[in-house]
Coordinates of C-alpha atoms and ligand atoms in Angstrom, one line a residue:
M21 CA 24.8 -123.0 139.4
S22 CA 22.7 -124.4 136.7
A23 CA 20.3 -126.5 139.0
P24 CA 17.9 -123.6 139.9
I25 CA 17.5 -122.8 136.2
R26 CA 16.7 -126.5 135.3
F27 CA 14.1 -126.5 138.2
S28 CA 12.4 -123.3 136.9
T29 CA 12.4 -124.7 133.3
N30 CA 10.7 -127.9 134.4
F31 CA 8.3 -125.9 136.5
L32 CA 7.4 -123.8 133.5
K33 CA 7.0 -126.8 131.3
S34 CA 4.6 -128.5 133.8
S35 CA 2.6 -125.3 134.1
L36 CA 2.3 -125.1 130.4
K37 CA 1.2 -128.7 130.1
L38 CA -1.5 -128.0 132.8
C39 CA -2.7 -124.9 130.9
N40 CA -2.9 -127.0 127.7
I41 CA -5.0 -129.6 129.4
V42 CA -7.3 -127.1 131.0
A43 CA -7.7 -125.3 127.6
F44 CA -8.4 -128.6 125.8
A45 CA -11.0 -129.5 128.5
L46 CA -12.6 -126.2 128.1
I47 CA -12.7 -126.6 124.3
L48 CA -14.2 -130.0 124.8
L49 CA -16.8 -128.6 127.3
I50 CA -17.7 -125.9 124.9
Q51 CA -17.9 -128.3 121.9
L52 CA -19.6 -131.1 123.9
P53 CA -23.1 -130.2 122.6
Y54 CA -21.7 -130.4 119.0
T55 CA -20.4 -134.0 119.2
A56 CA -22.3 -136.7 117.4
A57 CA -22.8 -138.5 120.7
N58 CA -24.8 -135.6 122.1
L59 CA -26.8 -134.9 119.0
P60 CA -30.4 -135.9 118.9
R61 CA -30.9 -139.0 116.8
G62 CA -31.0 -138.7 113.1
V63 CA -29.4 -135.2 112.8
M64 CA -27.0 -134.8 110.0
P65 CA -23.6 -133.3 110.8
A66 CA -24.2 -130.3 108.6
A67 CA -27.2 -129.4 110.8
A68 CA -25.6 -130.2 114.1
S69 CA -25.1 -126.6 115.2
L70 CA -28.8 -125.9 114.9
Y71 CA -29.7 -128.4 117.6
T72 CA -27.1 -127.2 120.2
D73 CA -28.6 -124.0 121.4
S74 CA -29.9 -124.1 124.8
G75 CA -33.4 -122.9 125.2
L76 CA -35.6 -122.8 122.2
F77 CA -35.1 -124.8 119.0
T78 CA -35.8 -122.9 115.8
C79 CA -37.3 -125.0 113.0
F80 CA -35.5 -124.9 109.7
S81 CA -35.7 -126.2 106.2
W82 CA -33.0 -126.8 103.6
D83 CA -32.4 -124.6 100.6
G84 CA -29.9 -126.7 98.6
S85 CA -27.1 -127.1 101.1
R86 CA -28.1 -124.0 103.2
A87 CA -30.3 -124.3 106.3
V88 CA -33.1 -121.6 106.3
P89 CA -34.5 -120.9 109.8
S90 CA -38.3 -120.7 110.0
P91 CA -40.2 -118.3 112.3
I92 CA -41.4 -121.2 114.5
S93 CA -39.4 -122.0 117.6
I94 CA -40.2 -124.8 120.1
E95 CA -38.9 -126.1 123.4
R96 CA -35.8 -128.2 123.0
D97 CA -37.3 -131.2 124.7
K98 CA -39.9 -131.4 121.9
I99 CA -37.1 -132.6 119.6
N100 CA -37.6 -136.3 118.7
D101 CA -40.6 -136.6 121.1
D102 CA -42.5 -138.5 118.3
Y103 CA -44.8 -135.5 117.7
C104 CA -44.4 -133.3 114.6
D105 CA -44.1 -129.6 115.7
C106 CA -42.2 -128.0 112.8
P107 CA -44.0 -128.0 109.4
D108 CA -40.6 -128.6 107.8
G109 CA -40.1 -131.7 109.9
S110 CA -36.9 -130.5 111.4
D111 CA -37.9 -131.3 115.0
E112 CA -38.3 -135.0 114.3
P113 CA -35.1 -136.2 112.5
G114 CA -35.0 -139.4 114.5
T115 CA -38.7 -140.5 114.5
S116 CA -41.2 -141.1 111.8
A117 CA -43.6 -138.5 113.2
C118 CA -43.0 -135.9 110.4
S119 CA -43.7 -137.1 106.9
N120 CA -41.0 -134.6 105.6
G121 CA -38.3 -135.2 108.3
I122 CA -34.9 -136.4 107.3
F123 CA -33.1 -139.1 109.1
F124 CA -29.3 -139.3 108.8
C125 CA -27.6 -142.7 108.8
E126 CA -24.0 -142.4 110.0
N127 CA -23.1 -145.7 108.4
K128 CA -19.6 -145.6 109.9
G129 CA -17.2 -147.4 107.6
F130 CA -19.5 -146.9 104.6
V131 CA -21.2 -144.0 103.0
P132 CA -23.5 -141.9 105.2
T133 CA -27.0 -141.6 103.8
K134 CA -30.2 -139.6 104.4
L135 CA -33.7 -141.2 104.5
V136 CA -37.1 -139.7 104.6
S137 CA -37.9 -140.1 108.3
S138 CA -41.1 -142.1 107.6
R139 CA -38.7 -145.0 107.0
V140 CA -37.5 -144.9 110.6
N141 CA -38.6 -148.0 112.5
D142 CA -40.7 -149.3 109.6
G143 CA -39.3 -152.8 110.0
I144 CA -37.0 -152.5 106.9
C145 CA -33.2 -152.0 107.4
D146 CA -32.4 -149.0 105.2
C147 CA -29.1 -147.9 106.9
C148 CA -26.2 -150.4 106.7
D149 CA -25.5 -149.7 110.3
G150 CA -29.2 -150.5 111.2
S151 CA -29.6 -147.1 113.0
D152 CA -32.9 -146.5 111.4
E153 CA -34.5 -149.5 113.1
Y154 CA -33.6 -148.7 116.7
A155 CA -37.1 -149.5 118.0
S156 CA -38.5 -152.1 115.6
N157 CA -38.4 -155.8 115.4
A158 CA -36.1 -155.7 112.3
N159 CA -32.9 -157.6 113.0
C160 CA -30.5 -155.3 111.2
Q161 CA -26.9 -156.3 110.9
D162 CA -24.2 -153.6 110.7
D163 CA -22.5 -154.5 107.4
C164 CA -21.2 -151.0 106.8
F165 CA -17.6 -152.1 107.1
A166 CA -17.9 -155.0 104.6
R167 CA -19.7 -152.7 102.2
G168 CA -17.2 -150.0 102.8
T169 CA -14.3 -152.4 102.1
K170 CA -15.9 -153.3 98.8
L171 CA -16.5 -149.7 97.9
R172 CA -13.0 -148.7 98.9
E173 CA -11.6 -151.4 96.6
E174 CA -13.8 -150.1 93.8
K175 CA -12.8 -146.5 94.5
E176 CA -9.1 -147.5 94.6
K177 CA -9.5 -149.2 91.2
E178 CA -11.3 -146.1 89.9
R179 CA -8.5 -143.9 91.4
I180 CA -5.8 -145.9 89.7
L181 CA -7.7 -145.8 86.4
L182 CA -8.3 -142.0 86.7
E183 CA -4.7 -141.4 87.6
E184 CA -3.4 -143.5 84.7
G185 CA -5.9 -141.9 82.4
H186 CA -5.0 -138.4 83.7
K187 CA -1.3 -139.1 83.0
I188 CA -2.2 -140.0 79.4
Y189 CA -4.5 -137.0 79.3
E190 CA -1.6 -134.8 80.1
T191 CA 0.5 -136.2 77.3
Y192 CA -2.6 -135.8 75.0
C193 CA -2.8 -132.1 76.0
S194 CA 0.9 -131.3 75.5
E195 CA 1.1 -133.3 72.2
G196 CA -2.2 -131.8 71.0
Q197 CA -1.0 -128.3 71.7
T198 CA 2.3 -129.0 70.1
F199 CA 0.5 -130.3 67.1
K200 CA -1.7 -127.2 66.9
K201 CA 1.3 -125.0 67.2
N202 CA 3.1 -126.9 64.5
Q203 CA 0.1 -126.5 62.3
E204 CA 0.0 -122.8 62.8
D205 CA 3.7 -122.5 62.2
Q206 CA 3.3 -124.7 59.1
L207 CA 0.5 -122.4 57.9
T208 CA 2.7 -119.4 58.2
K209 CA 5.5 -121.2 56.4
L210 CA 3.3 -122.3 53.6
G211 CA 1.9 -118.8 53.3
N212 CA 5.4 -117.4 52.8
D213 CA 6.3 -120.2 50.4
I214 CA 3.2 -119.4 48.3
E215 CA 4.2 -115.8 48.2
E216 CA 7.7 -116.6 47.1
L217 CA 6.4 -119.2 44.6
Q218 CA 3.8 -116.8 43.2
K219 CA 6.6 -114.4 42.3
Q220 CA 8.5 -117.3 40.5
W221 CA 5.2 -118.3 38.9
D222 CA 4.7 -114.8 37.5
E223 CA 8.2 -114.9 36.0
I224 CA 8.0 -118.5 34.7
N225 CA 4.6 -117.8 33.2
R226 CA 6.0 -114.7 31.5
I227 CA 8.9 -116.7 30.1
K228 CA 6.5 -119.4 28.9
E229 CA 4.2 -116.9 27.2
E230 CA 7.3 -115.3 25.7
K231 CA 8.6 -118.6 24.3
E232 CA 5.1 -119.6 23.0
I233 CA 4.8 -116.6 20.7
P234 CA 7.6 -117.5 18.3
E235 CA 6.7 -121.2 18.6
K236 CA 3.1 -120.5 17.6
A237 CA 4.2 -118.3 14.8
A238 CA 6.7 -120.8 13.4
K239 CA 4.2 -123.6 13.7
A240 CA 1.6 -121.6 12.0
K241 CA 4.0 -120.7 9.2
H242 CA 5.0 -124.3 8.7
E243 CA 1.4 -125.4 8.7
A244 CA 0.3 -122.7 6.3
A245 CA 3.1 -123.7 3.9
W246 CA 2.1 -127.3 4.2
K247 CA -1.5 -126.4 3.6
E248 CA -0.6 -124.4 0.6
E249 CA 1.5 -127.2 -0.8
K250 CA -1.3 -129.6 -0.2
E251 CA -3.9 -127.4 -1.9
K252 CA -1.5 -127.1 -4.8
K253 CA -1.1 -130.8 -5.0
N254 CA -4.8 -131.3 -4.8
A255 CA -5.4 -128.8 -7.6
E256 CA -2.9 -130.6 -9.7
Q257 CA -4.5 -133.9 -9.0
V258 CA -7.9 -132.6 -9.8
H259 CA -6.6 -131.2 -13.0
L260 CA -4.9 -134.5 -13.9
K261 CA -8.0 -136.4 -13.1
G262 CA -10.0 -134.0 -15.3
I263 CA -7.6 -134.6 -18.2
T264 CA -7.8 -138.3 -17.6
A265 CA -11.6 -138.1 -17.5
F266 CA -11.7 -136.1 -20.7
H267 CA -9.7 -138.8 -22.5
E268 CA -11.9 -141.5 -21.0
L269 CA -15.0 -139.7 -22.1
D270 CA -13.5 -139.0 -25.5
S271 CA -13.9 -142.6 -26.5
D272 CA -13.2 -142.0 -30.2
G273 CA -10.1 -140.1 -29.3
N274 CA -10.9 -137.2 -31.6
G275 CA -10.0 -134.5 -29.0
L276 CA -13.6 -133.7 -28.4
V277 CA -16.2 -135.0 -26.0
S278 CA -19.6 -135.3 -27.7
I279 CA -23.2 -135.7 -26.5
E280 CA -23.1 -139.3 -27.7
E281 CA -20.0 -140.0 -25.8
M282 CA -21.5 -138.5 -22.7
Q283 CA -24.6 -140.7 -23.1
K284 CA -22.5 -143.8 -22.7
H285 CA -22.0 -142.9 -19.0
I286 CA -25.1 -143.8 -17.0
E287 CA -23.9 -141.5 -14.1
F288 CA -25.2 -138.6 -16.2
D289 CA -28.7 -139.9 -16.1
I290 CA -30.1 -136.9 -14.2
D291 CA -33.7 -138.1 -14.1
R292 CA -32.8 -141.7 -13.4
N293 CA -34.9 -143.2 -16.0
G294 CA -32.3 -145.7 -16.9
E295 CA -30.7 -143.9 -19.9
V296 CA -28.9 -140.7 -20.5
A297 CA -31.0 -138.5 -22.7
S298 CA -29.2 -136.3 -25.2
E299 CA -30.7 -133.3 -23.3
E300 CA -29.1 -134.5 -20.1
A301 CA -25.8 -135.0 -21.8
K302 CA -26.1 -131.6 -23.5
E303 CA -26.8 -129.9 -20.2
Y304 CA -23.6 -131.3 -18.8
L305 CA -21.8 -130.0 -21.9
E306 CA -23.1 -126.6 -21.2
D307 CA -25.4 -126.7 -24.3
N308 CA -22.5 -127.6 -26.6
E309 CA -22.7 -130.5 -29.1
T310 CA -19.0 -131.2 -28.5
I311 CA -16.4 -129.7 -26.2
D312 CA -12.7 -129.6 -26.4
E313 CA -10.2 -130.3 -23.6
V314 CA -9.7 -126.6 -22.6
L315 CA -13.4 -125.9 -22.4
F316 CA -14.1 -129.2 -20.8
M317 CA -11.6 -128.4 -18.0
E318 CA -13.0 -125.0 -17.5
K319 CA -16.7 -125.6 -17.8
V320 CA -17.6 -129.3 -17.6
W321 CA -15.1 -131.0 -15.3
P322 CA -15.9 -128.9 -12.2
S323 CA -19.6 -129.8 -12.4
I324 CA -19.2 -133.5 -13.2
R325 CA -16.1 -134.3 -11.2
E326 CA -18.0 -135.7 -8.2
I327 CA -20.5 -137.7 -10.1
Y328 CA -17.9 -139.1 -12.4
T329 CA -15.4 -139.9 -9.7
A330 CA -18.1 -141.6 -7.5
A331 CA -19.2 -143.8 -10.3
K332 CA -15.7 -145.1 -11.0
P333 CA -14.9 -148.7 -10.0
P334 CA -13.1 -149.0 -6.7
E335 CA -9.7 -149.9 -8.0
Q336 CA -9.7 -146.9 -10.3
K337 CA -10.9 -144.5 -7.5
K338 CA -8.1 -145.3 -5.1
G339 CA -6.2 -142.2 -4.4
D340 CA -8.8 -140.0 -6.0
D341 CA -9.6 -136.5 -4.8
E342 CA -9.7 -136.9 -1.0
D343 CA -11.4 -133.6 -0.3
T344 CA -14.7 -134.4 -1.9
P345 CA -17.3 -136.8 -0.6
P346 CA -19.2 -138.8 -3.2
I347 CA -22.8 -137.6 -3.9
P348 CA -25.1 -140.4 -2.9
Q349 CA -27.1 -141.7 -5.9
D350 CA -30.3 -142.4 -4.0
E351 CA -31.5 -143.3 -0.5
E352 CA -30.4 -146.9 -0.7
E353 CA -26.9 -146.1 -1.8
E354 CA -26.8 -143.5 1.0
E355 CA -27.6 -146.2 3.6
E356 CA -25.0 -148.5 2.1
T357 CA -22.3 -145.8 2.5
D358 CA -23.0 -146.1 6.3
D359 CA -21.8 -149.7 6.4
E360 CA -18.1 -149.6 6.5
N361 CA -17.7 -153.2 5.6
D362 CA -19.5 -153.0 2.4
N363 CA -17.3 -150.9 0.3
P364 CA -14.8 -148.8 2.1
E365 CA -13.6 -147.2 -1.2
S366 CA -17.0 -145.7 -1.9
H367 CA -16.9 -143.8 1.5
Q368 CA -16.2 -140.2 2.0
A369 CA -12.6 -139.5 1.0
P370 CA -10.3 -139.6 4.0
T371 CA -9.5 -136.3 5.5
D372 CA -6.1 -135.2 6.8
N373 CA -6.7 -136.8 10.2
E374 CA -8.3 -140.0 9.2
N375 CA -7.5 -143.4 7.7
K376 CA -3.9 -143.6 8.4
D377 CA -3.7 -147.0 6.8
N378 CA -4.5 -145.5 3.5
P379 CA -1.1 -145.3 1.7
T380 CA -2.1 -142.1 -0.1
E381 CA -2.9 -140.5 3.3
S382 CA 0.7 -140.8 4.6
E383 CA 1.7 -138.7 1.7
D384 CA -0.6 -136.0 3.0
E385 CA 0.8 -136.1 6.5
M386 CA 2.3 -132.8 7.6
P387 CA 6.0 -132.9 7.2
E388 CA 8.3 -132.6 10.1
Y389 CA 9.0 -129.1 11.4
D390 CA 12.2 -127.6 10.3
D391 CA 15.1 -127.5 12.8
E392 CA 14.5 -123.9 13.7
T393 CA 10.8 -124.5 14.5
K394 CA 11.8 -127.6 16.4
A395 CA 14.2 -125.6 18.5
L396 CA 11.4 -123.1 19.2
I397 CA 9.0 -125.8 20.2
E398 CA 11.6 -127.4 22.4
A399 CA 12.3 -124.1 24.2
A400 CA 8.5 -123.5 24.6
E401 CA 8.1 -127.1 25.9
Q402 CA 10.8 -126.6 28.5
A403 CA 9.2 -123.3 29.6
R404 CA 5.8 -125.1 29.8
S405 CA 7.2 -127.9 31.8
S406 CA 8.8 -125.5 34.3
F407 CA 5.5 -123.6 34.4
N408 CA 3.5 -126.8 35.0
E409 CA 5.9 -127.8 37.8
I410 CA 5.6 -124.6 39.7
D411 CA 1.9 -124.3 39.0
Q412 CA 1.4 -127.8 40.4
K413 CA 3.5 -127.0 43.4
I414 CA 1.4 -123.9 44.2
K415 CA -1.8 -126.0 43.8
D416 CA -0.4 -128.6 46.2
I417 CA 0.5 -126.0 48.8
K418 CA -2.9 -124.4 48.5
K419 CA -4.5 -127.7 49.1
D420 CA -2.2 -128.3 52.2
I421 CA -3.2 -124.8 53.4
S422 CA -6.9 -125.5 53.1
D423 CA -6.5 -128.9 54.7
I424 CA -4.7 -127.4 57.7
E425 CA -7.2 -124.5 57.9
A426 CA -10.1 -126.9 57.9
D427 CA -8.5 -129.0 60.6
L428 CA -7.7 -125.9 62.8
K429 CA -11.4 -125.1 62.7
I430 CA -12.3 -128.3 64.4
D431 CA -12.7 -128.0 68.2
Y432 CA -10.3 -130.7 69.6
G433 CA -11.1 -129.7 73.2
P434 CA -9.8 -126.9 75.5
N435 CA -6.2 -128.2 75.3
N436 CA -6.5 -129.8 71.9
E437 CA -6.4 -133.1 73.7
F438 CA -8.9 -134.8 71.3
Q439 CA -6.5 -134.2 68.4
K440 CA -4.7 -137.4 69.6
V441 CA -8.0 -139.2 69.5
K442 CA -8.4 -138.2 65.8
E443 CA -4.8 -139.1 65.2
G444 CA -5.5 -142.6 66.6
G445 CA -7.8 -143.3 63.7
C446 CA -11.0 -145.3 63.4
I447 CA -12.3 -147.5 66.2
E448 CA -14.7 -150.4 65.8
Y449 CA -17.2 -152.1 68.1
T450 CA -19.1 -155.2 67.2
D451 CA -22.4 -156.2 68.9
R452 CA -24.7 -159.1 68.0
E453 CA -25.8 -157.6 64.7
Y454 CA -23.5 -154.9 63.5
T455 CA -19.9 -153.7 63.5
Y456 CA -19.9 -150.0 64.3
K457 CA -17.1 -147.8 63.3
L458 CA -16.2 -144.4 64.6
C459 CA -13.6 -142.3 62.8
P460 CA -13.3 -139.5 65.3
F461 CA -14.1 -136.0 64.0
D462 CA -14.9 -137.5 60.6
R463 CA -17.6 -140.2 60.3
A464 CA -19.5 -142.9 62.1
S465 CA -20.8 -146.0 60.3
Q466 CA -22.5 -149.3 60.7
R467 CA -22.2 -152.5 58.6
P468 CA -24.0 -155.8 59.2
K469 CA -21.7 -158.3 61.0
D470 CA -22.2 -161.0 58.4
G471 CA -21.2 -158.7 55.5
G472 CA -23.1 -156.3 53.4
V473 CA -22.9 -152.6 52.7
E474 CA -21.7 -150.0 55.1
T475 CA -24.3 -147.4 56.2
T476 CA -23.1 -143.9 57.1
L477 CA -24.6 -143.0 60.5
G478 CA -23.3 -139.5 60.5
Y479 CA -20.5 -137.0 59.9
W480 CA -18.7 -135.0 62.6
G481 CA -21.0 -132.2 63.7
L482 CA -20.4 -130.7 67.1
W483 CA -19.8 -131.1 70.8
N484 CA -23.2 -131.3 72.5
G485 CA -22.5 -132.0 76.2
P486 CA -24.2 -129.8 78.9
S487 CA -22.7 -126.3 79.2
D488 CA -20.7 -127.3 82.3
N489 CA -19.4 -130.4 80.6
L490 CA -19.5 -129.7 76.9
Y491 CA -16.8 -132.2 75.9
S492 CA -18.6 -135.1 77.4
S493 CA -20.7 -135.7 74.3
M494 CA -20.2 -135.5 70.5
K495 CA -22.7 -135.5 67.8
Y496 CA -22.3 -137.1 64.3
E497 CA -25.1 -136.0 62.1
K498 CA -26.5 -136.0 58.5
G499 CA -26.0 -139.7 58.0
Q500 CA -27.9 -141.8 55.4
N501 CA -31.6 -141.1 55.5
C502 CA -33.7 -143.6 57.4
W503 CA -36.6 -145.0 55.3
N504 CA -39.6 -143.0 56.4
G505 CA -37.5 -141.5 59.2
P506 CA -34.8 -139.0 60.0
D507 CA -31.3 -138.8 58.7
R508 CA -29.2 -141.1 60.8
S509 CA -27.2 -139.6 63.6
V510 CA -25.0 -140.7 66.5
V511 CA -24.5 -139.2 70.0
V512 CA -21.1 -140.3 71.4
K513 CA -20.9 -140.1 75.2
V514 CA -17.3 -139.6 76.1
S515 CA -15.9 -140.7 79.5
C516 CA -12.5 -141.2 81.0
G517 CA -10.6 -144.4 80.1
T518 CA -7.0 -145.5 79.7
E519 CA -7.5 -146.1 76.0
N520 CA -9.7 -145.0 73.1
Q521 CA -12.5 -147.5 73.0
I522 CA -16.2 -147.9 72.2
I523 CA -17.7 -149.9 75.0
S524 CA -21.2 -150.0 73.8
A525 CA -23.4 -149.0 70.8
S526 CA -27.2 -148.8 70.8
E527 CA -30.1 -147.4 68.9
P528 CA -32.3 -145.9 71.5
S529 CA -34.6 -144.6 68.9
R530 CA -34.9 -145.7 65.2
C531 CA -31.8 -144.5 63.3
E532 CA -30.6 -142.5 66.3
Y533 CA -27.6 -144.2 67.8
E534 CA -25.6 -143.8 70.9
F535 CA -22.0 -144.9 71.5
Q536 CA -20.3 -145.0 74.9
F537 CA -16.8 -144.0 74.2
K538 CA -13.8 -144.2 76.7
S539 CA -10.8 -142.0 76.1
P540 CA -7.9 -140.6 78.0
A541 CA -8.8 -137.3 76.5
A542 CA -11.8 -137.2 78.9
C543 CA -9.6 -137.7 81.9
G544 CA -9.1 -134.0 82.6
K545 CA -10.4 -134.4 86.2
T546 CA -8.3 -136.3 88.8
F547 CA -9.7 -138.6 91.3
S548 CA -9.6 -136.0 94.0
D549 CA -11.3 -133.4 91.7
L550 CA -14.1 -135.8 91.3
N551 CA -14.4 -136.8 95.0
K552 CA -14.2 -133.5 96.8
T553 CA -17.7 -132.4 96.0
D554 CA -19.7 -134.2 98.7
P555 CA -18.1 -133.6 102.2
E556 CA -20.3 -136.1 103.9
H557 CA -18.6 -138.8 101.8
D558 CA -15.3 -138.0 103.5
E559 CA -16.1 -140.2 106.3
L560 CA -15.5 -143.2 104.1
Ligands
MAN17 C1 -30.9 -150.6 59.0 C2 -30.0 -150.2 60.1 C3 -30.8 -150.1 61.4 C4 -32.0 -149.2 61.2 C5 -32.8 -149.6 60.0 C6 -33.9 -148.6 59.7 O1 -31.3 -151.9 59.1 O2 -29.4 -149.0 59.8 O3 -30.0 -149.7 62.5 O4 -32.8 -149.2 62.3 O5 -32.0 -149.7 58.9 O6 -34.7 -149.0 58.7

């Protein structure tokens, strides 16, 4: 029962096979004129269809990768007849008849190439398959396969490198983007922190100011009391010294100071003629012949106090009125007072803040604050310390914010992939003379190999690659000025590599440098991305 069915199936299968063969043969027949074997010599595959029409051949020229037919048509048998018919040279791809013809070397096993057709049969082997010298004496060897093998090995190495670089590139992208995201999150967080801290700052500042008011008042009160006490003490001392002076001047001890007694004291020699004239003495005594203690203290002592005290021998002056500087007797003496080693006791009386060694001074030191004031100071101190703490915290956060904002402004590539390059830190390269250093997105420098100072070659400026490959070149600019020349600058050419590395540094023009820099960040394109542009290279 099943036999006839099997027969008919086989029959059908055979018929189908036959149909396929016929169809394939037809396709072959139709395509025959398009095969390389049938093409006139030297025609490139991209132009094959233009040579297959039966009948007339239309001359054409190339506009980029597009063939543009010309108005001139010729008989097909005039193609490659060693006579140039088309002004564009398209009828003589395989001879040297047209100066502008193009000869296509198939170079099987290697890379197909194009030659100007004048190089056809010129005795020089241009194509590795020797096809350009088909009618010359040149003995061309077909070394396309050997060359192809070498090229394939190189390509394979390149492919491995690009693949490896691309893998790292992908991690650079994801880590770079995560980094950026974290920075943005951090910025938001710090912004919120600042807002919160600012509120606390306001409150802590308010407390500080509040605590400082009673502190200030208590301190001022204490200081005013001390000042008053000191003034009182001083006045007493001045008075005491006056009384002592009176008794010293009253040499006969009769309770009166007379003109004669005054004359014994050379410090009253107003005109400095070496003696105290009675008029001079009298002038000091306010025109009196004699003066008693009460009038002396009231009228004379205030005017002679300084002169009298200054003229006293050092031992006697110790602890004298500290508020009053001595009046210099003449220019010489004035100069002497400048020399601290000469006679320290004749110098200006120590003030409250000076000469702590002076035993009398310690008596004048401000006494300790009372417990109540101390407590107020302590409370204000605490408030100040809390304030300083929060104030510093805010300053630190503001600094962090501005650092992050500045970093976010830097263009680390379309996927932030160059952030990893920056993170990697500075990279050095040493040539015969210099060690060059590149701190990505910061600064480039140079220092002589045998030591010496570092020269700044430039600071991070901008990406300056061509518009279709912007991130292939960086510019570091505004470096140290070159004597009689420009500010130094560096162009860093960036290409794909499995690590961040400077592979060369040069100075093409004085003080203008160029680094070749390899980085996985530049491995955005894969091997196939880079090798799919030229279809004629597929034959490799
Ligand atoms: C230094 C270096 C050189 C540069 C000269 C210019 O020697 O920075 O690279 O050419 O200065 O004077």
